[in-house]
Short mmCIF file of C-alpha atoms (C1' of nucleotides) in Angstrom, two decimals:
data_model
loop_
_atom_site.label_atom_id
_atom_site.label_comp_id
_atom_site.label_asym_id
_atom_site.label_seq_id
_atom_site.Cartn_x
_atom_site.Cartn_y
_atom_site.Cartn_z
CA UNK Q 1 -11.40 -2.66 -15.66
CA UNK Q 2 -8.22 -5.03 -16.69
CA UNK Q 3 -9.09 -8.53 -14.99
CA UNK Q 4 -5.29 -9.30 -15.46
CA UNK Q 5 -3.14 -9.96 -12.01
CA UNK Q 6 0.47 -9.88 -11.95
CA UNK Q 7 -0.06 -13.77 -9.69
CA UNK Q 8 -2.39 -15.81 -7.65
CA UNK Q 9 -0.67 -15.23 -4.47
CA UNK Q 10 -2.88 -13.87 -1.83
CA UNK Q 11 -0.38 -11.21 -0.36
CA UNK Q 12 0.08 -10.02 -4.16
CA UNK Q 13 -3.65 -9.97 -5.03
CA UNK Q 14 -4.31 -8.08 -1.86
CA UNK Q 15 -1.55 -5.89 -3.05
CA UNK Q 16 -2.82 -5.00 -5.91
CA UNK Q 17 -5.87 -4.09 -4.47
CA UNK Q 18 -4.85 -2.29 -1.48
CA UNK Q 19 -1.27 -1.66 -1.82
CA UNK Q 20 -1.15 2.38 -2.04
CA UNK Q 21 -0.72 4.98 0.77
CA UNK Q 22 -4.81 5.58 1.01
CA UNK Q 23 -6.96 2.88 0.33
CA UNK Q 24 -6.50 1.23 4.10
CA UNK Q 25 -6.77 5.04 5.32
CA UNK Q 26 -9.76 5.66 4.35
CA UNK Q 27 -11.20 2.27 5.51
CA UNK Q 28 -9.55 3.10 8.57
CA UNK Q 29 -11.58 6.31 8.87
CA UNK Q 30 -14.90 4.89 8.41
CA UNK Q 31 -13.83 1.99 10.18
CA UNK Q 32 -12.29 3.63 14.03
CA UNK Q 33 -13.57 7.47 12.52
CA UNK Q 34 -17.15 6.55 11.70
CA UNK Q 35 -17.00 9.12 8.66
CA UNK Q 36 -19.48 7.94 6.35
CA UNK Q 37 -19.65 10.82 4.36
CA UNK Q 38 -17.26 12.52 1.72
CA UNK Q 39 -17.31 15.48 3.38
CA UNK Q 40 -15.97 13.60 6.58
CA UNK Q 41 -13.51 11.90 5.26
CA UNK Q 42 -12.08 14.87 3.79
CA UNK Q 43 -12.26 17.58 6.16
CA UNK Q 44 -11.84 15.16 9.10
CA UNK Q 45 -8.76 13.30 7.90
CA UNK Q 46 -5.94 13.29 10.04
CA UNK Q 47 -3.37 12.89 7.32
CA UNK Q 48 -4.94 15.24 4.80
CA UNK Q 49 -6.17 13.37 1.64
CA UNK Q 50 -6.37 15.20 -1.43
CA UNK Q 51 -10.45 15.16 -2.60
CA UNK Q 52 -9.37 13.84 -5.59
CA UNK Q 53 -7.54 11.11 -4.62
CA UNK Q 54 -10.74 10.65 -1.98
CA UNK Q 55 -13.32 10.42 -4.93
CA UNK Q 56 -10.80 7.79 -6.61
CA UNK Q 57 -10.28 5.43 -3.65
CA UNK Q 58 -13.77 5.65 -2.80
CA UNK Q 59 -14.49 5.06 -6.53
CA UNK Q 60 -12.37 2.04 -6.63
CA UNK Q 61 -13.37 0.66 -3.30
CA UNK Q 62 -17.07 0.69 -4.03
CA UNK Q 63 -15.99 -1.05 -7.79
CA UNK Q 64 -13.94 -3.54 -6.10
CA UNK Q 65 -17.28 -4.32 -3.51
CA UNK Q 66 -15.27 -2.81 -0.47
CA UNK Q 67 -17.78 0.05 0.35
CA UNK Q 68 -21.35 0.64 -0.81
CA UNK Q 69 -22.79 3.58 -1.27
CA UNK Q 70 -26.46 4.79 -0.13
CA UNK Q 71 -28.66 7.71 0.59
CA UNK Q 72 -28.17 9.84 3.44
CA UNK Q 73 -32.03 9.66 4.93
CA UNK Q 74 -32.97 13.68 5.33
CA UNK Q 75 -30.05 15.14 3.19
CA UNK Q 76 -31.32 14.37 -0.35
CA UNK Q 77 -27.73 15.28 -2.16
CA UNK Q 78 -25.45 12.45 -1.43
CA UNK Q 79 -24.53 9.29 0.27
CA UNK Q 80 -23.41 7.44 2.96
CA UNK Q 81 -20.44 5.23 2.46
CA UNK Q 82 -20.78 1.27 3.72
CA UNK Q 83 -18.58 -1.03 4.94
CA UNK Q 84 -18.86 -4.62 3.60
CA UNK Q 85 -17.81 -7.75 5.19
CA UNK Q 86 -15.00 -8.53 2.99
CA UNK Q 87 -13.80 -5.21 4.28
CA UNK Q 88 -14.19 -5.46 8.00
CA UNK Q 89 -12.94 -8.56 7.41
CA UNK Q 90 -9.64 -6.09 7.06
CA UNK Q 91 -9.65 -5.54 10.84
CA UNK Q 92 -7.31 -8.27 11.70
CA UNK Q 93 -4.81 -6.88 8.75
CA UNK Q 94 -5.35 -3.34 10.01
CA UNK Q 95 -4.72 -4.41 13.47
CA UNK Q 96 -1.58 -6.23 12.63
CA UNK Q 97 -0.18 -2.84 10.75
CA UNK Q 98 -0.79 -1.07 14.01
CA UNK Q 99 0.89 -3.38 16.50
CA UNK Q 100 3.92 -3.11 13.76
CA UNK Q 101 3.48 0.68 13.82
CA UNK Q 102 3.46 1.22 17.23
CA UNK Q 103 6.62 -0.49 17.48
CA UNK Q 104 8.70 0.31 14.35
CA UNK Q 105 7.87 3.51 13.44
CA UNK Q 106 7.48 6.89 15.89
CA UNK Q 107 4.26 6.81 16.49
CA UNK Q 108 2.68 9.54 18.29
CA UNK Q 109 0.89 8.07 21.85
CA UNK Q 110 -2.72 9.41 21.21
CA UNK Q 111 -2.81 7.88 17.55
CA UNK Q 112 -1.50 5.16 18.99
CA UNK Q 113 -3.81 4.14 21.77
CA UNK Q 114 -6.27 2.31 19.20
CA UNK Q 115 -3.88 0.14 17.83
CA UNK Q 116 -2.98 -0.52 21.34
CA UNK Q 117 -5.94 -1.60 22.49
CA UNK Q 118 -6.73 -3.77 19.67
CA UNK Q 119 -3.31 -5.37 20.21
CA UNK Q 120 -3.64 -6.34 23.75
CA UNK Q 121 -7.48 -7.54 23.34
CA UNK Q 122 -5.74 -9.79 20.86
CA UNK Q 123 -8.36 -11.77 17.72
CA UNK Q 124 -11.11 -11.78 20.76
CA UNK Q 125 -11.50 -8.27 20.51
CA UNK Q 126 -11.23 -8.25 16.84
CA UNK Q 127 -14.12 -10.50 16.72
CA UNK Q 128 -16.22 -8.12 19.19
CA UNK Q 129 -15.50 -4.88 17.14
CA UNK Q 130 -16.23 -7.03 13.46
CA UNK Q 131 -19.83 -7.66 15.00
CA UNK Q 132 -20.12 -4.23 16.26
CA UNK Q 133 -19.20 -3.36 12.75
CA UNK Q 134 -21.71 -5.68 11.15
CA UNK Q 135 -24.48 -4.26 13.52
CA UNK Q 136 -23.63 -0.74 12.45
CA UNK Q 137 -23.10 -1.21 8.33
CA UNK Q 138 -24.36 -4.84 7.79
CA UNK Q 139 -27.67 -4.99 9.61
CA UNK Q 140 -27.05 -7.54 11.62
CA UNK Q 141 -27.59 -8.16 15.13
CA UNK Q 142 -26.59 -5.59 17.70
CA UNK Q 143 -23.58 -6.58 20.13
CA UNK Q 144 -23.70 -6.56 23.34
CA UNK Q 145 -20.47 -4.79 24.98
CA UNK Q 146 -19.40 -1.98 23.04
CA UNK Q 147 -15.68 -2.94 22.02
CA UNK Q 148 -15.71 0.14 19.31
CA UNK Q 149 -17.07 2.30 21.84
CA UNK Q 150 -14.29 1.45 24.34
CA UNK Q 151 -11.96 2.05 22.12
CA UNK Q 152 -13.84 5.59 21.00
CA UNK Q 153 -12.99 6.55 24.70
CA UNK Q 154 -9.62 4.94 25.57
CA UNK Q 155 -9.28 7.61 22.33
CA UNK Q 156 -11.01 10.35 23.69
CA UNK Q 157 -9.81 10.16 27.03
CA UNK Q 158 -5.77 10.32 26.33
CA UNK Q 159 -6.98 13.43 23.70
CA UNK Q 160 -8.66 14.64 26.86
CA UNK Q 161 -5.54 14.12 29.34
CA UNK Q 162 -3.48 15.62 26.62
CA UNK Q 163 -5.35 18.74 26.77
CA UNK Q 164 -5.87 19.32 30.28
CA UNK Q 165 -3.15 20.58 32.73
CA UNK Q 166 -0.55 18.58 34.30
CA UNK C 1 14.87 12.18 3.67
CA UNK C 2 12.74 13.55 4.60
CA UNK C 3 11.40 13.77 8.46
CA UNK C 4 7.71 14.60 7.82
CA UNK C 5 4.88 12.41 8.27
CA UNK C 6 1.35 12.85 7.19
CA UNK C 7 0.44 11.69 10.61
CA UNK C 8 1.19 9.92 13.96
CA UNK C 9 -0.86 7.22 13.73
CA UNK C 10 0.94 3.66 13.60
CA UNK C 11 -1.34 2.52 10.88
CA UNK C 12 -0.49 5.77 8.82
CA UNK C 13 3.16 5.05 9.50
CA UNK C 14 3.17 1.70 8.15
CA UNK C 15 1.41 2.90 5.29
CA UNK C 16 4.13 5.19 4.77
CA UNK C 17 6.66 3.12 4.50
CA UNK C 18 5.34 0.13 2.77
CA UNK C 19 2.05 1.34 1.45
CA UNK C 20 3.03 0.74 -2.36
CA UNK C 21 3.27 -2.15 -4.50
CA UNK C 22 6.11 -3.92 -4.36
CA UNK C 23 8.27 -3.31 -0.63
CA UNK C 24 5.67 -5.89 0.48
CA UNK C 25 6.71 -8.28 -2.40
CA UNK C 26 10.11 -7.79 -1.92
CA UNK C 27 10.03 -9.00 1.65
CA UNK C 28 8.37 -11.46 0.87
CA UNK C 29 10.39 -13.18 -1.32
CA UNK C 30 12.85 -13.00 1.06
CA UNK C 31 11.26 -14.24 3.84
CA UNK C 32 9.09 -17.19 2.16
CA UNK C 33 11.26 -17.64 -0.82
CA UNK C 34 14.57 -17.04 0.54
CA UNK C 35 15.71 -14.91 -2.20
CA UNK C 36 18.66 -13.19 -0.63
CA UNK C 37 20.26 -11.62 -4.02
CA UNK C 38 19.22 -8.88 -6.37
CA UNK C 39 19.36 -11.64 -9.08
CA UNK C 40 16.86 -13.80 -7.80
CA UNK C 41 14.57 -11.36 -6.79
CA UNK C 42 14.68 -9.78 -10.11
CA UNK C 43 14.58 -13.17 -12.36
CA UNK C 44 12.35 -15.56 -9.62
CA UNK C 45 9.92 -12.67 -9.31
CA UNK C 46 6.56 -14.40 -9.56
CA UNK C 47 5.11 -10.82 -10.00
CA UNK C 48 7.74 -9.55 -12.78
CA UNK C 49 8.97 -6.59 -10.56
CA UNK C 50 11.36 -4.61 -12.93
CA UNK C 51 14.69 -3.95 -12.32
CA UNK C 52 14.52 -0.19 -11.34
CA UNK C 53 11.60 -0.73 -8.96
CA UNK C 54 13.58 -3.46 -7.43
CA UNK C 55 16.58 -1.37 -7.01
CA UNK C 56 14.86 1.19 -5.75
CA UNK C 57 12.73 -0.75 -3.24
CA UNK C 58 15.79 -2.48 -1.66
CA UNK C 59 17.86 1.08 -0.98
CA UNK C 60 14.70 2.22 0.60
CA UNK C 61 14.11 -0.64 2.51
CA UNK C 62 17.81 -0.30 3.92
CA UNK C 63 17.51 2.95 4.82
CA UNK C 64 14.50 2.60 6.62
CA UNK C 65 16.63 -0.69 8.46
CA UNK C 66 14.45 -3.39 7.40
CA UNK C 67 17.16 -4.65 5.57
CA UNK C 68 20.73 -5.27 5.40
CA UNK C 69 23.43 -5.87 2.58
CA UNK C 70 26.51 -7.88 3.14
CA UNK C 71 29.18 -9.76 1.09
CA UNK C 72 28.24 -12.49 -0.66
CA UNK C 73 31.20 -14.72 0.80
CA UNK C 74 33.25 -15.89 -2.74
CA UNK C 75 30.92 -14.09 -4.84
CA UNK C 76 32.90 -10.94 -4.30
CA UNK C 77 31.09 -8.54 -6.39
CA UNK C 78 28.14 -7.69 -4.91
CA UNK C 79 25.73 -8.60 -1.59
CA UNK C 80 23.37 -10.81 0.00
CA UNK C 81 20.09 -8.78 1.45
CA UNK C 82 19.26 -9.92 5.08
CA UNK C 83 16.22 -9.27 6.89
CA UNK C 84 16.59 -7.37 10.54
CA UNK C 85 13.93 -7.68 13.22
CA UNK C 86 11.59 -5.30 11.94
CA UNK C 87 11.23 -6.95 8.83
CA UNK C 88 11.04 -10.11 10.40
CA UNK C 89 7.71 -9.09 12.56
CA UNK C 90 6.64 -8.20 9.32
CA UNK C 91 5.31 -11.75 9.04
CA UNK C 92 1.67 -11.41 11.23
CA UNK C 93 1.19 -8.67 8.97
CA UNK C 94 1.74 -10.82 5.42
CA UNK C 95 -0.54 -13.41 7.30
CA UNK C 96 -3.23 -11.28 7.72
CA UNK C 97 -2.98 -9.80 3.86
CA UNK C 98 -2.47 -13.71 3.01
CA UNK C 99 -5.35 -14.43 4.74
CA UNK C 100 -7.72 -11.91 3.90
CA UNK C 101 -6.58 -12.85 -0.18
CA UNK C 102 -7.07 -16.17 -0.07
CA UNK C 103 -10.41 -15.25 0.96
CA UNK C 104 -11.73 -12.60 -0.71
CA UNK C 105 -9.69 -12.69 -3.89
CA UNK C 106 -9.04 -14.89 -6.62
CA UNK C 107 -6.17 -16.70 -5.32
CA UNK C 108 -4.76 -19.56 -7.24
CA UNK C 109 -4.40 -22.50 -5.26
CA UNK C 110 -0.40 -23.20 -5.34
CA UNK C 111 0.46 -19.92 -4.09
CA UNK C 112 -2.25 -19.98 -1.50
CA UNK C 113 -0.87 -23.00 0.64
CA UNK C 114 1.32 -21.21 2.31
CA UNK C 115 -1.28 -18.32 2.88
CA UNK C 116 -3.36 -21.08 4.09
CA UNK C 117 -0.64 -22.76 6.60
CA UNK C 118 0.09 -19.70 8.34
CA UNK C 119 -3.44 -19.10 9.01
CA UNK C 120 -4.14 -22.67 10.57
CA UNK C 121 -1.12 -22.82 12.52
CA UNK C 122 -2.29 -18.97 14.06
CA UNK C 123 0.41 -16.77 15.80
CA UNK C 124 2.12 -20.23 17.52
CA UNK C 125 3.43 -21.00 13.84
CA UNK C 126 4.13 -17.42 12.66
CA UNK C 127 6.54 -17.24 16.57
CA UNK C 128 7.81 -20.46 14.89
CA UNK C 129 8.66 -18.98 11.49
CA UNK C 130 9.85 -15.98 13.11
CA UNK C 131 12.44 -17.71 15.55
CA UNK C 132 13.62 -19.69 11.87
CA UNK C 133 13.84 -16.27 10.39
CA UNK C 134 16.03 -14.53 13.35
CA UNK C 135 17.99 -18.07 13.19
CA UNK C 136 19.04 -17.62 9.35
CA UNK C 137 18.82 -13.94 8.75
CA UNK C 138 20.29 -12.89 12.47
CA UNK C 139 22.44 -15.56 13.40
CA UNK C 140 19.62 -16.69 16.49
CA UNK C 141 19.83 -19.95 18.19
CA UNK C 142 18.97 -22.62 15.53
CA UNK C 143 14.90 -23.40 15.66
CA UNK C 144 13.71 -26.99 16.41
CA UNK C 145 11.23 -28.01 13.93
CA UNK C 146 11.48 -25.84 10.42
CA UNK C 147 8.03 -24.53 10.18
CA UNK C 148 9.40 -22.90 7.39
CA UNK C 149 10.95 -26.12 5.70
CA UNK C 150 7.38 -27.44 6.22
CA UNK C 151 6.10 -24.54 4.65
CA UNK C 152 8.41 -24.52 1.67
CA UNK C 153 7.47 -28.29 1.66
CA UNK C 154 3.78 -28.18 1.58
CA UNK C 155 4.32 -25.51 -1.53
CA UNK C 156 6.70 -27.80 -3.36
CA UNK C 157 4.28 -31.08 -3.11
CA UNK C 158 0.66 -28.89 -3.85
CA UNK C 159 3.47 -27.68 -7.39
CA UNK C 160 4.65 -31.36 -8.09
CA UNK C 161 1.18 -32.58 -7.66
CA UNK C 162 -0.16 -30.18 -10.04
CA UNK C 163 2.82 -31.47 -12.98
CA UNK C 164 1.93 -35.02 -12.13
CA UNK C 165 -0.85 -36.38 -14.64
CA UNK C 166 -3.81 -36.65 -12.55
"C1'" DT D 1 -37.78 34.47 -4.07
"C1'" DC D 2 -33.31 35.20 -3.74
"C1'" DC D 3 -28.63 34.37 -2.22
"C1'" DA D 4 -24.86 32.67 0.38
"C1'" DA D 5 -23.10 28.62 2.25
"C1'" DC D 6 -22.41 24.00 1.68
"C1'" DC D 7 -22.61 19.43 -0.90
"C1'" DG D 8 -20.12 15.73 -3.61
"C1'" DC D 9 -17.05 15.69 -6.96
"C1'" DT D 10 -14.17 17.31 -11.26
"C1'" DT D 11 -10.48 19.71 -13.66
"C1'" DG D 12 -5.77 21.48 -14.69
"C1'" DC D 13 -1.24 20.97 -13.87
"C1'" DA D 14 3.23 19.84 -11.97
"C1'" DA D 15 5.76 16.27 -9.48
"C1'" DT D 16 6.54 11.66 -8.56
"C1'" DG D 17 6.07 6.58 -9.31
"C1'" DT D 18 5.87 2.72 -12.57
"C1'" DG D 19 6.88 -0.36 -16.57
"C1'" DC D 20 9.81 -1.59 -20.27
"C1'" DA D 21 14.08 -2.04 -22.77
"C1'" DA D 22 18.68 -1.19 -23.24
"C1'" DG D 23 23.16 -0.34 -21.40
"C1'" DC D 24 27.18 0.19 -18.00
"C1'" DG D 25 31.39 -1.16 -15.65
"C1'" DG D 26 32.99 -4.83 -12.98
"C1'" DT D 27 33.77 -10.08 -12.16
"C1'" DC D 28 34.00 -14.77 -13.03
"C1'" DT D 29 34.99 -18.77 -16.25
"C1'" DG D 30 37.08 -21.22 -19.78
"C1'" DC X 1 41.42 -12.51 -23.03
"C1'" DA X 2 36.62 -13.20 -24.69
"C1'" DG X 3 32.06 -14.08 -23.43
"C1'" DA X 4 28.73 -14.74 -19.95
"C1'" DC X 5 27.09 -13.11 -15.89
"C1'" DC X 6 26.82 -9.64 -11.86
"C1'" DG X 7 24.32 -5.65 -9.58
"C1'" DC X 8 22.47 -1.75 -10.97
"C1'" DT X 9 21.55 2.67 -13.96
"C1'" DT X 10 19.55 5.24 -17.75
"C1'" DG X 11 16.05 6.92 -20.96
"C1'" DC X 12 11.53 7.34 -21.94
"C1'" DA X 13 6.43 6.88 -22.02
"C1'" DC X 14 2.63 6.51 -19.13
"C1'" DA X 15 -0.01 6.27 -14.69
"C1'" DT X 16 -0.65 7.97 -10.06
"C1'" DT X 17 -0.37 11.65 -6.66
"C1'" DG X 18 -0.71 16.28 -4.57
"C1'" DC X 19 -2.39 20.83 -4.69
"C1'" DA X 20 -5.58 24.51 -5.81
"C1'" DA X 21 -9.42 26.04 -7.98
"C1'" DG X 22 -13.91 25.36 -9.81
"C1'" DC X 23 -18.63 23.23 -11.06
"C1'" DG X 24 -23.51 22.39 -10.83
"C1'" DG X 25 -26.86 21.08 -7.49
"C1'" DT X 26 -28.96 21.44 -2.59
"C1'" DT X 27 -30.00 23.60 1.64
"C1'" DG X 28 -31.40 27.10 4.71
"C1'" DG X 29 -32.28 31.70 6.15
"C1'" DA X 30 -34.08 36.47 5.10
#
DNA sequence: TCCAACCGCTTGCAATGTGCAAGCGGTCTG
DNA sequence: CAGACCGCTTGCACATTGCAAGCGGTTGGA
């Protein structure tokens, strides 16, 4: 574990930590996905992570106090993955990558509709979904409207659309 | 180039294209430290980005449009690297990562200021900075007040007042 | 009690990305 | 016209990534 950082600047630092083409994914997943498991995150993932890689970033993410890691209650053999706060705290960044997603690169409408929502509810929403998010990993005190949930069935719904006839 | 993406989602995208080290860097330093040659990027690099990686980066950052290369008027041999609009509304995206790093990494206080102003002023200062950016990287309408000036300023006096005996 | 399916995760290996140092041809300066 | 500087490339060692297969342990059904 080198404890040796090309600079103190906070966009480098956060680099450094996050700066490769799966660490956010995977937050993503447990984040929007709810996949706490391995399993989930591997068969489930939309872009197809490699379990190796998966068992590194998950590795990692737990070292660098991202995720924790307990016992699945009823299935003896492995864990669920956590979310901490510094990590939901990674909604707003997250959010921010969608918005400039959506608009810069060609992003496909039903992948899309999260990052939509979470643009137009705007650092209100973000704040709803981070204590939904704290209720659901943390502990802490449920919320009252759903904001995850909505955006669960904004999701759902355009899959749905997408599927049925004209 | 290839055409293929691991997925459609706008987070995935982003990843994509600047989920690595240094593109992030790169624009930054052009954006906040107005480092519009390869010279500068290479020898002001705070990070120590080496001279392949930095070659590299900028030809992929051109040909994915988030920058352009023109003549360095009377220094005819070689270019000065512009951002374009994409890159530009790349800043609420180094907020957030500034942000989130300055909070939950260890951030040395000099290069956090301007972490730290972006995140008080909120998205009225980064519309601000942007308009500055469009101004002196697009040829925009000239900005009123330089929230970047102020920016660069703020950096500059937190640096001198560190060299000044205490 | 046995066995097949599943679990999280590891291993081997080839391809790609990164870091470091040196070098290349062109340009500017004295 | 020589030496310093320019953007950028090259060579090479090492780390990271992607893909496929495999490993020991657990679960669940006959």
């Amino acid at each position: 574990m080198s404890e040796t950082h090309r600079s103190g600047c906070p966009i480098n630092l956060t680099l450094e930590l996050l700066g490769d083409r799966w660490s956010l994914i995977v937050i993503r997943d447990i984040m929007f996905g709810d996949r706490r498991r391995y399993r989930e995150l591997l068969m489930r993932s939309e872009e197809g992570i490699a379990s190796n890689v998966l068992a590194d970033r998950l590795k990692r993410l737990l070292a660098a106090g991202l995720l924790t890691k307990a016992r699945d209650p009823g299935h003896r053999q492995s864990g669920l993955y956590t979310l901490t706060e510094p990590a939901i705290q990674l909604l707003p960044v997250l959010a921010q990558m969608g918005a400039w997603g959506r608009r810069h690169a060609p992003a496909s409408r039903e992948l899309s509709i999260r990052a939509q929502l979470l643009e137009e509810g705007g650092p209100a929403m973000w704040e709803a979904v981070m204590t939904e998010l704290r209720a659901a990993h943390l502990g802490g005190p449920p919320a009252k409207t759903s904001a995850l949930l909505q955006l669960q069935a904004a999701f759902e719904a355009i899959m749905a659309e997408g599927a049925a006839p004209g």
